[in-house]
mmCIF file of C-alpha atoms in Angstrom:
data_model
loop_
_atom_site.group_PDB
_atom_site.id
_atom_site.type_symbol
_atom_site.label_atom_id
_atom_site.label_comp_id
_atom_site.label_asym_id
_atom_site.label_seq_id
_atom_site.Cartn_x
_atom_site.Cartn_y
_atom_site.Cartn_z
ATOM 1 C CA UNK A 1 7.364 7.331 -6.896
ATOM 2 C CA UNK A 2 9.743 9.042 -9.289
ATOM 3 C CA UNK A 3 12.738 7.013 -8.111
ATOM 4 C CA UNK A 4 10.885 3.739 -8.693
ATOM 5 C CA UNK A 5 9.864 4.878 -12.161
ATOM 6 C CA UNK A 6 13.426 6.049 -12.900
ATOM 7 C CA UNK A 7 14.935 2.727 -11.830
ATOM 8 C CA UNK A 8 12.361 0.794 -13.826
ATOM 9 C CA UNK A 9 13.031 2.853 -16.953
ATOM 10 C CA UNK A 10 16.844 2.910 -16.738
ATOM 11 C CA UNK A 11 17.676 -0.601 -15.500
ATOM 12 C CA UNK A 12 17.060 -3.874 -17.225
ATOM 13 C CA UNK A 13 15.722 -6.222 -14.594
ATOM 14 C CA UNK A 14 12.708 -8.427 -14.191
ATOM 15 C CA UNK A 15 10.045 -8.080 -13.126
ATOM 16 C CA UNK A 16 9.371 -4.656 -14.548
ATOM 17 C CA UNK A 17 7.705 -2.509 -11.904
ATOM 18 C CA UNK A 18 5.627 -0.677 -14.482
ATOM 19 C CA UNK A 19 3.622 -2.913 -16.818
ATOM 20 C CA UNK A 20 4.393 -2.751 -20.525
ATOM 21 C CA UNK A 21 0.937 -1.797 -21.742
ATOM 22 C CA UNK A 22 -0.388 1.692 -21.071
ATOM 23 C CA UNK A 23 -3.695 0.608 -19.484
ATOM 24 C CA UNK A 24 -2.094 -1.576 -16.821
ATOM 25 C CA UNK A 25 0.740 0.908 -16.309
ATOM 26 C CA UNK A 26 -1.889 3.582 -15.588
ATOM 27 C CA UNK A 27 -3.703 1.307 -13.130
ATOM 28 C CA UNK A 28 -0.467 0.385 -11.320
ATOM 29 C CA UNK A 29 0.466 4.062 -11.016
ATOM 30 C CA UNK A 30 -3.065 4.875 -9.852
ATOM 31 C CA UNK A 31 -2.912 2.422 -6.961
ATOM 32 C CA UNK A 32 0.544 3.638 -5.946
ATOM 33 C CA UNK A 33 -0.525 7.274 -6.175
ATOM 34 C CA UNK A 34 -3.733 6.721 -4.178
ATOM 35 C CA UNK A 35 -1.551 5.436 -1.351
ATOM 36 C CA UNK A 36 1.302 7.898 -1.872
ATOM 37 C CA UNK A 37 -0.790 11.064 -2.141
ATOM 38 C CA UNK A 38 -4.093 10.069 -0.626
ATOM 39 C CA UNK A 39 -3.330 7.938 2.392
ATOM 40 C CA UNK A 40 0.159 8.677 3.689
ATOM 41 C CA UNK A 41 0.102 12.499 3.849
ATOM 42 C CA UNK A 42 -3.314 12.601 5.505
ATOM 43 C CA UNK A 43 -2.240 10.114 8.148
ATOM 44 C CA UNK A 44 0.848 12.159 8.955
ATOM 45 C CA UNK A 45 -1.204 15.349 9.351
ATOM 46 C CA UNK A 46 -3.811 13.680 11.560
ATOM 47 C CA UNK A 47 -1.125 12.100 13.738
ATOM 48 C CA UNK A 48 0.538 15.511 14.191
ATOM 49 C CA UNK A 49 -2.794 17.003 15.206
ATOM 50 C CA UNK A 50 -3.469 14.119 17.586
ATOM 51 C CA UNK A 51 -3.038 16.163 20.753
ATOM 52 C CA UNK A 52 -5.426 18.847 19.533
ATOM 53 C CA UNK A 53 -7.993 16.384 18.217
ATOM 54 C CA UNK A 54 -7.856 13.925 21.079
ATOM 55 C CA UNK A 55 -7.100 10.233 20.711
ATOM 56 C CA UNK A 56 -10.637 9.143 19.831
ATOM 57 C CA UNK A 57 -11.118 11.759 17.088
ATOM 58 C CA UNK A 58 -7.627 11.124 15.715
ATOM 59 C CA UNK A 59 -8.304 7.373 15.426
ATOM 60 C CA UNK A 60 -11.710 8.030 13.856
ATOM 61 C CA UNK A 61 -10.188 10.238 11.158
ATOM 62 C CA UNK A 62 -7.353 7.796 10.469
ATOM 63 C CA UNK A 63 -9.826 4.943 10.097
ATOM 64 C CA UNK A 64 -12.029 6.989 7.761
ATOM 65 C CA UNK A 65 -9.050 7.917 5.576
ATOM 66 C CA UNK A 66 -7.712 4.373 5.444
ATOM 67 C CA UNK A 67 -11.101 2.881 4.573
ATOM 68 C CA UNK A 68 -11.606 5.463 1.813
ATOM 69 C CA UNK A 69 -8.213 4.544 0.358
ATOM 70 C CA UNK A 70 -8.866 0.806 0.605
ATOM 71 C CA UNK A 71 -12.248 1.201 -1.081
ATOM 72 C CA UNK A 72 -10.642 2.991 -4.038
ATOM 73 C CA UNK A 73 -7.915 0.354 -4.337
ATOM 74 C CA UNK A 74 -10.444 -2.477 -4.036
ATOM 75 C CA UNK A 75 -12.385 -1.043 -6.986
ATOM 76 C CA UNK A 76 -9.280 -1.006 -9.186
ATOM 77 C CA UNK A 77 -8.225 -4.501 -8.099
ATOM 78 C CA UNK A 78 -11.667 -5.813 -9.082
ATOM 79 C CA UNK A 79 -10.622 -5.029 -12.681
ATOM 80 C CA UNK A 80 -6.900 -5.710 -12.616
ATOM 81 C CA UNK A 81 -5.852 -8.247 -10.007
ATOM 82 C CA UNK A 82 -4.512 -11.673 -10.746
ATOM 83 C CA UNK A 83 -1.971 -13.124 -8.373
ATOM 84 C CA UNK A 84 -0.889 -9.555 -7.593
ATOM 85 C CA UNK A 85 -2.388 -6.083 -8.021
ATOM 86 C CA UNK A 86 -1.923 -5.961 -11.787
ATOM 87 C CA UNK A 87 -2.153 -9.460 -13.180
ATOM 88 C CA UNK A 88 0.462 -12.015 -12.242
ATOM 89 C CA UNK A 89 3.562 -9.844 -11.951
ATOM 90 C CA UNK A 90 4.713 -7.626 -9.115
ATOM 91 C CA UNK A 91 4.402 -3.928 -9.938
ATOM 92 C CA UNK A 92 4.776 -0.555 -8.278
ATOM 93 C CA UNK A 93 1.211 -1.053 -6.980
ATOM 94 C CA UNK A 94 2.253 -4.080 -4.916
ATOM 95 C CA UNK A 95 5.263 -2.228 -3.508
ATOM 96 C CA UNK A 96 2.991 0.522 -2.206
ATOM 97 C CA UNK A 97 0.218 -1.829 -1.076
ATOM 98 C CA UNK A 98 2.350 -3.778 1.414
ATOM 99 C CA UNK A 99 3.075 -0.874 3.817
ATOM 100 C CA UNK A 100 -0.441 0.514 3.369
ATOM 101 C CA UNK A 101 -1.915 -2.769 4.562
ATOM 102 C CA UNK A 102 0.598 -2.929 7.408
ATOM 103 C CA UNK A 103 -0.787 0.446 8.515
ATOM 104 C CA UNK A 104 -4.391 -0.736 8.109
ATOM 105 C CA UNK A 105 -3.639 -3.752 10.279
ATOM 106 C CA UNK A 106 -2.107 -1.529 12.963
ATOM 107 C CA UNK A 107 -5.367 0.435 12.892
ATOM 108 C CA UNK A 108 -7.282 -2.849 13.212
ATOM 109 C CA UNK A 109 -9.218 -2.248 9.986
ATOM 110 C CA UNK A 110 -11.348 -5.239 9.017
ATOM 111 C CA UNK A 111 -9.765 -6.295 5.731
ATOM 112 C CA UNK A 112 -12.523 -8.846 5.069
ATOM 113 C CA UNK A 113 -14.460 -5.938 3.548
ATOM 114 C CA UNK A 114 -11.821 -5.823 0.784
ATOM 115 C CA UNK A 115 -11.583 -9.347 -0.685
ATOM 116 C CA UNK A 116 -9.385 -8.409 -3.651
ATOM 117 C CA UNK A 117 -6.905 -6.608 -1.421
ATOM 118 C CA UNK A 118 -6.905 -9.532 0.984
ATOM 119 C CA UNK A 119 -6.266 -12.023 -1.846
ATOM 120 C CA UNK A 120 -3.300 -9.995 -3.141
ATOM 121 C CA UNK A 121 -1.781 -9.158 0.249
ATOM 122 C CA UNK A 122 -1.996 -12.781 1.380
ATOM 123 C CA UNK A 123 0.194 -13.717 -1.587
ATOM 124 C CA UNK A 124 2.558 -10.783 -1.132
ATOM 125 C CA UNK A 125 3.007 -11.565 2.559
ATOM 126 C CA UNK A 126 4.430 -14.965 1.604
ATOM 127 C CA UNK A 127 7.237 -13.568 -0.550
ATOM 128 C CA UNK A 128 10.709 -13.803 1.027
ATOM 129 C CA UNK A 129 11.407 -10.181 0.034
ATOM 130 C CA UNK A 130 8.326 -8.967 1.886
ATOM 131 C CA UNK A 131 9.070 -11.091 4.935
ATOM 132 C CA UNK A 132 12.670 -9.890 5.032
ATOM 133 C CA UNK A 133 11.697 -6.212 4.762
ATOM 134 C CA UNK A 134 8.777 -6.336 7.209
ATOM 135 C CA UNK A 135 9.106 -3.640 9.901
ATOM 136 C CA UNK A 136 9.233 -6.200 12.717
ATOM 137 C CA UNK A 137 12.324 -7.726 11.066
ATOM 138 C CA UNK A 138 14.286 -4.462 11.100
ATOM 139 C CA UNK A 139 16.991 -3.743 13.654
ATOM 140 C CA UNK A 140 15.349 -0.511 14.787
ATOM 141 C CA UNK A 141 11.823 -1.968 15.168
ATOM 142 C CA UNK A 142 10.008 -0.807 18.264
ATOM 143 C CA UNK A 143 6.614 -2.384 18.968
ATOM 144 C CA UNK A 144 3.853 0.073 19.813
#
């Protein structure tokens, strides 16, 4: 996160990745941090412990963690979403949401339980930048 904040603060480009007003800036950072600190590290730990836990227990814990994260994000989006996570401009929250939802889809999480997330991700998935940077479009992509 610090590099995104640094680039946003030191470069003059649009859209700004951190909203101008403090309330929306806090909400954008909150979504990004929920994913950055809440979802990603836990998933890495559980995957490393996969052999000890067994496949079924590992998948159960990953699903629980992902659903907990999505529930927290859904609650914020209920207040803040427009076209994207925070109103109608792309922010740091959207940048973090895209790979989080990619992971949720790999885990076969039912996203219909999260209508605000689904609304935002459906729009994000249509952006040329998101399509171009999708894992399946990378030269080193290896399907599971």
